[in-house]
Each structure stands twice: as C-alpha cells, then as structure tokens.
Amino acid sequence: MTCMSTNPNTRCTVCGQILARTLEYKKRYYCDFHYGLFYQNTRPLWRASILTFGVLIAMMLGLAIGSQLAPEHLGDAVPPGTGILVAILPALVWLIALYRVGARTQFHLSPLPVTMFVLGALLSAAVTRPFLYNIVNLDIWLGRTTVSNRFMGDILLNGFTHAFTLYAIIRYIAWDSPAFARRTDGVMLAFAASLGYATLLNILYVVELGGMTLLNGGLRLITQLCTFLTTGLILGYFVGYNRFEDMPIYHLSLGLAMAATVNGFLLYAGSALNSIRLSLTQSGFSPWPGIALNIGVLILTFSTIRGLMQRQNALTQAKLEQIA
Ligand SMILES: [Zn+2]
C-alpha cells in the first residue's frame, strides 16, 4: 500500500509536486500532506445541504400558504421578481451556509465551489439551453409526441445532455485542482455546479414567461432544482471515488449513465405525475405529486451517498492506520 518511489518523476495526485518519497493508495500517489487528507470528510457540505433541504420544504409550505392568501382578483399570478427570488434563494442559502459553517468550524474552503457554481450557470445558459431548446427544439417535440417517446426523449436527450455538461465541468475543470483534495470534495463541487446550472435555468424560465403563478410556477422551480441536485450528487459520488482510486474505465461512464437516467426520469416524472385522474372520465392537475417524488429522491440520494462516503472514508482510515 505504501512504497518508496522508483520513478523520480512520480507526482502527487492532488497537488502535482514531484515526490521524493511516494505514498500510494490503490495506484494513486500522494505527498505526505494529501495522503492524510483524501479520506477526510468535507463537513460543511453535509450541514449546508441539510439546511438547504429544510429551506426547500419551508418554501414549498410558504408557496402553498401564499397562494391561499393572495387576493382573489389578482389570481395566483406574481411578477417575475418573485419567481427570480424563489429561483435564487436556495443557492444563496447553500453558498452562504457552506462558507459560514466552514469559517465557524475552522474548515478551510477554497473558492472552487463558487467557481463551479458560476461555470454551471454559464454553461446551462450558453450551451445546453440554446442547444436543447433553439437547435433541437426539444420542448416543442416533447409537447407533441407520445408518452413513451416523451419518456425516452427526457432520458436520452434531456438527461444525457444535462448530465454530460455537468460531468464535463467537474472532470475537466475541478479534477486537476489542488482544492479537490478529498473524496467528499467531489460531491461538494458537483453539487455546486448543479446548483448554479439549475438556478440559472430557473431564472431564465421565469424571465421568458414574464412572471409565473405563485403555487404551480414556484413548485415547478423547486421540482426542477431537486432534479439537478440529485444528478449532481450522483456525479459527485462517482467522480470523488475515481479521483482517489484507480477504478476500471467503465466506472465513470456508469456514473454518468446513472446520473443521466435519473435526471431524465425525474424531469419526466416531475411533470407527468402532476396530471392526476379525478374520476374515470375526468383528469386534472395537481402540482404536488411531481415535487413530492423529486424532493423524496433528492433526500434519499443525499442520505445514501453521505452514508456510503462516510463508511468508505472510515474503512480507508482504518486500513491506512493499520499499515502505518
Ligand atoms: Zn500533494
């Protein structure tokens, strides 16, 4: 597991410095400092994310109550400013909480999560949105086609385009940064990228509509955010795992395929479930089933990945202490 270097040009996986003494874990090489770091937990990530999920649930309740209290003559319509606030608030909460928890617990955080957030936002606005909606015209096609085509289209076109864009940001920008020093940093950076990505998609959705309805529109924004955060968590888990262990070549592709499938499925289910059957002959609309599934899957994915990563980190630590 630990060995002396035979190659004078062996570099640390994280910081890239040439190593006089090589420390190895599963065919990845480290300097002394990063050898003791990669299995540590990124503690502010878990706390900031749990707080953000609480805020999402509070926002759902707030939208439900607000739509009941709105004066009847105004209906449920609200100006774009309210929609933009709903779109931005979860991102603000997560970013502020992440750095505040970091500062309070003396956990050093680099500016890389903010960079990932901004890059996610830029790529959703400049690449995937124009590609899917102006070049492929996916929304028009999905609106006209059959249910089974819509399901497949959401997974194969929507899901894979979104997941690949997010994967590319993490794999080609964050991967080589010395600030990506722990497995759980992978989850944090992918979460930040997907948060920026979904936030700008939501803002552009509101701006394009010129406003929205408080309940249905607001819940749609939160539903879409949950879909992308789940996608980011899955990608982050696989990227975080691969960076610090030499895994088979298919492992990252498997992660990407899983993230894309879940993304497409949640986008499909987020709207399809909202068409409810009122009676044998009548169907109606409820904004709740789609968001209930999305937030349920998000919290379940988060808990599973947090549990898996913490278990894996504890096992690595025990293994390294045994051979030390
Ligand atoms: Zn290093």
XYZ file of C-alpha atoms and ligand atoms in Angstrom:
325
model
C 0.000 0.000 0.000
C 2.843 2.391 0.896
C 6.081 2.225 -1.037
C 9.210 4.146 -1.871
C 9.281 5.684 -5.304
C 11.271 4.054 -8.048
C 10.315 6.675 -10.628
C 11.907 10.098 -9.990
C 9.047 11.844 -11.827
C 6.126 10.476 -9.794
C 3.799 13.335 -8.852
C 1.190 13.796 -6.119
C -2.332 13.092 -7.469
C -3.667 16.223 -5.763
C -1.012 18.966 -5.797
C 1.176 17.649 -8.635
C 4.501 18.136 -6.839
C 7.303 15.711 -7.729
C 7.674 13.183 -4.926
C 10.935 12.159 -3.331
C 9.051 9.636 -1.209
C 5.927 8.115 -2.713
C 2.881 7.186 -0.674
C 0.463 5.013 -2.605
C -3.178 4.087 -2.156
C -4.833 1.905 -4.827
C -2.462 3.061 -7.582
C -2.745 6.765 -6.769
C 0.348 8.548 -5.425
C 0.416 11.252 -2.761
C 2.682 13.660 -0.910
C 2.665 13.364 2.898
C 0.041 16.093 3.328
C -2.503 14.839 0.779
C -2.043 11.202 1.826
C -3.659 12.108 5.156
C -6.401 14.247 3.619
C -8.265 12.423 0.835
C -10.394 10.255 3.151
C -11.374 13.163 5.423
C -14.961 14.450 5.382
C -15.946 17.808 3.903
C -18.031 18.602 6.984
C -19.582 21.950 5.882
C -21.080 20.202 2.818
C -23.424 17.994 4.845
C -24.617 20.760 7.172
C -25.163 23.362 4.429
C -27.054 20.816 2.300
C -29.358 19.677 5.127
C -30.135 23.341 5.898
C -30.912 23.967 2.212
C -33.276 20.962 2.069
C -35.079 22.390 5.122
C -35.385 25.735 3.322
C -36.795 23.981 0.216
C -39.515 22.326 2.334
C -40.263 25.661 4.075
C -40.508 27.355 0.661
C -42.999 24.689 -0.524
C -45.189 25.378 2.511
C -44.750 29.156 2.058
C -45.866 28.957 -1.575
C -48.923 26.883 -0.606
C -49.922 29.342 2.134
C -49.098 32.412 -0.001
C -51.273 31.206 -2.871
C -54.206 30.758 -0.456
C -53.774 34.263 0.961
C -53.417 36.046 -2.417
C -56.321 38.438 -3.141
C -58.830 36.707 -5.397
C -58.999 39.464 -8.026
C -55.238 39.227 -8.601
C -55.394 35.450 -9.064
C -52.253 33.391 -8.489
C -50.028 35.370 -10.901
C -46.925 37.068 -9.490
C -44.363 39.393 -11.166
C -41.005 37.987 -12.388
C -39.203 39.369 -9.305
C -40.986 36.899 -7.028
C -40.119 33.983 -9.346
C -36.479 35.074 -9.509
C -36.370 35.233 -5.704
C -37.748 31.657 -5.489
C -35.089 30.583 -8.029
C -32.153 32.284 -6.258
C -32.944 31.717 -2.568
C -31.826 28.026 -2.273
C -28.500 28.817 -3.972
C -27.860 31.777 -1.667
C -28.688 29.699 1.406
C -26.363 26.848 0.371
C -23.395 29.044 -0.587
C -23.629 31.292 2.489
C -24.176 28.323 4.832
C -21.251 26.401 3.305
C -18.727 29.187 3.926
C -20.199 30.218 7.297
C -20.080 26.654 8.627
C -16.558 26.382 7.170
C -15.441 29.574 8.971
C -17.115 28.612 12.250
C -15.604 25.124 12.348
C -12.211 26.332 11.041
C -12.552 24.167 7.979
C -10.647 25.738 5.108
C -12.724 26.045 1.931
C -11.254 27.275 -1.340
C -13.216 29.474 -3.792
C -13.590 26.414 -6.088
C -17.251 25.682 -5.132
C -18.169 29.247 -6.193
C -16.258 28.780 -9.469
C -18.192 25.536 -10.093
C -21.476 27.328 -9.324
C -20.694 30.110 -11.820
C -19.485 27.678 -14.504
C -22.635 25.557 -14.082
C -24.774 28.672 -14.525
C -22.811 29.875 -17.568
C -22.888 26.529 -19.362
C -26.608 25.993 -18.809
C -27.350 29.431 -20.301
C -24.742 29.425 -23.065
C -24.615 25.774 -24.140
C -27.327 23.332 -23.081
C -30.331 25.682 -23.126
C -29.669 27.042 -26.655
C -28.765 23.517 -27.855
C -31.861 21.783 -26.460
C -34.473 24.483 -26.987
C -33.257 26.506 -30.004
C -31.376 23.971 -32.113
C -33.044 20.616 -31.274
C -36.377 22.281 -30.288
C -36.800 19.543 -27.736
C -39.605 21.179 -25.738
C -41.801 21.518 -28.854
C -41.173 17.908 -29.866
C -41.770 16.591 -26.323
C -45.060 18.510 -26.166
C -46.362 16.869 -29.335
C -45.112 13.311 -29.111
C -46.474 10.199 -27.364
C -45.993 9.419 -23.683
C -43.409 6.685 -24.332
C -41.441 8.927 -26.728
C -41.526 11.709 -24.153
C -40.184 9.343 -21.507
C -37.340 8.157 -23.747
C -36.674 11.700 -25.034
C -36.389 13.040 -21.487
C -33.825 10.385 -20.589
C -31.795 10.126 -23.806
C -31.815 13.777 -24.928
C -32.537 15.890 -21.851
C -30.910 13.632 -19.250
C -27.702 12.847 -21.138
C -27.164 16.448 -22.313
C -27.580 17.860 -18.807
C -25.562 15.135 -17.079
C -22.719 15.269 -19.603
C -22.432 19.068 -19.320
C -22.241 18.848 -15.525
C -19.778 15.952 -15.737
C -17.557 17.916 -18.150
C -17.379 20.891 -15.744
C -16.253 18.678 -12.859
C -13.977 16.344 -14.851
C -12.190 18.979 -16.919
C -12.106 21.976 -14.544
C -12.210 20.678 -10.950
C -10.362 17.359 -11.368
C -6.878 18.875 -11.703
C -7.317 21.497 -8.999
C -5.349 21.010 -5.755
C -8.514 22.230 -3.961
C -10.189 18.920 -4.944
C -8.341 17.070 -2.176
C -10.982 14.802 -0.619
C -13.479 12.276 -1.958
C -16.336 14.302 -0.482
C -14.998 17.432 -2.236
C -16.179 15.712 -5.439
C -19.736 15.672 -4.071
C -19.454 19.315 -2.940
C -18.111 20.538 -6.301
C -20.685 18.608 -8.354
C -23.446 19.855 -6.051
C -22.232 23.458 -6.531
C -22.111 23.074 -10.330
C -25.601 21.565 -10.499
C -26.938 24.263 -8.154
C -25.637 27.031 -10.451
C -26.865 25.139 -13.504
C -30.443 24.721 -12.186
C -30.613 28.218 -10.679
C -29.912 29.939 -13.996
C -32.244 27.578 -15.899
C -34.979 28.540 -13.415
C -34.243 32.285 -13.680
C -34.377 32.122 -17.493
C -37.639 30.159 -17.308
C -39.243 32.908 -15.206
C -37.825 35.726 -17.365
C -39.025 34.071 -20.572
C -42.559 33.663 -19.175
C -42.523 37.269 -17.871
C -43.801 36.090 -14.469
C -45.400 32.939 -13.128
C -48.205 31.597 -10.999
C -47.210 31.505 -7.348
C -48.075 27.912 -6.458
C -47.696 25.956 -9.711
C -44.820 28.080 -11.021
C -42.968 28.192 -7.694
C -43.283 24.442 -7.144
C -42.099 23.798 -10.708
C -38.890 25.759 -9.992
C -38.225 23.758 -6.806
C -39.021 20.462 -8.588
C -36.517 21.248 -11.338
C -33.877 22.270 -8.776
C -34.311 18.940 -6.910
C -33.842 17.026 -10.198
C -30.496 18.705 -10.923
C -29.206 18.479 -7.360
C -29.867 14.712 -7.390
C -27.978 14.480 -10.702
C -25.059 16.438 -9.217
C -24.899 14.225 -6.114
C -24.666 11.036 -8.212
C -21.975 12.519 -10.474
C -20.072 13.839 -7.447
C -20.046 10.433 -5.797
C -18.551 8.692 -8.841
C -16.031 11.457 -9.592
C -14.984 11.684 -5.921
C -14.468 7.914 -5.825
C -12.465 7.777 -9.076
C -10.111 10.632 -8.335
C -8.531 8.864 -5.384
C -8.620 5.259 -6.568
C -7.663 3.592 -9.822
C -11.053 2.240 -10.935
C -11.977 0.284 -14.087
C -12.572 2.507 -17.118
C -16.325 1.834 -17.177
C -16.829 3.135 -13.614
C -17.090 6.838 -14.538
C -19.217 6.029 -17.611
C -21.542 4.028 -15.367
C -21.857 7.028 -13.038
C -22.570 9.344 -15.950
C -25.219 6.977 -17.368
C -26.851 6.603 -13.966
C -26.921 10.378 -13.386
C -28.360 10.972 -16.887
C -31.073 8.323 -16.468
C -32.128 9.648 -13.070
C -32.114 13.220 -14.445
C -34.320 12.318 -17.422
C -36.640 10.171 -15.323
C -37.134 12.916 -12.702
C -37.714 15.585 -15.375
C -40.340 13.329 -16.943
C -41.975 12.298 -13.664
C -41.807 15.873 -12.302
C -44.420 16.945 -14.848
C -46.139 13.670 -15.862
C -47.167 12.802 -12.291
C -48.944 16.134 -11.960
C -51.672 15.051 -14.395
C -53.973 13.276 -11.984
C -57.132 11.343 -12.586
C -60.129 12.981 -10.881
C -62.658 10.339 -11.947
C -62.994 7.654 -14.594
C -63.606 10.218 -17.327
C -62.022 13.380 -15.936
C -58.397 14.263 -15.412
C -56.966 17.296 -13.656
C -53.760 18.926 -12.473
C -52.062 18.953 -9.096
C -48.570 20.437 -8.607
C -47.792 18.164 -5.634
C -47.033 14.573 -6.835
C -44.091 15.664 -9.052
C -42.427 17.725 -6.335
C -43.058 15.072 -3.653
C -41.226 12.463 -5.747
C -38.390 14.853 -6.607
C -37.672 16.050 -3.084
C -38.041 12.475 -1.756
C -35.487 11.153 -4.267
C -33.136 14.081 -3.532
C -33.138 13.466 0.240
C -32.812 9.685 -0.236
C -29.892 10.111 -2.676
C -28.180 12.566 -0.325
C -28.535 10.251 2.699
C -27.310 7.218 0.726
C -24.260 8.993 -0.721
C -23.380 10.585 2.609
C -23.594 7.171 4.303
C -21.559 5.411 1.583
C -18.833 8.074 1.576
C -18.516 8.203 5.357
C -18.316 4.403 5.571
C -15.745 4.243 2.800
C -13.667 7.014 4.421
C -13.737 5.232 7.785
C -12.601 1.964 6.149
C -9.747 3.738 4.309
C -8.632 5.457 7.505
C -8.617 2.140 9.399
C -6.639 0.495 6.594
C -4.029 3.273 6.454
C -3.647 3.376 10.243
C -3.110 -0.388 10.265
C -0.170 -0.185 7.873
C 1.310 2.991 9.377
Zn 0.144 16.699 -2.614
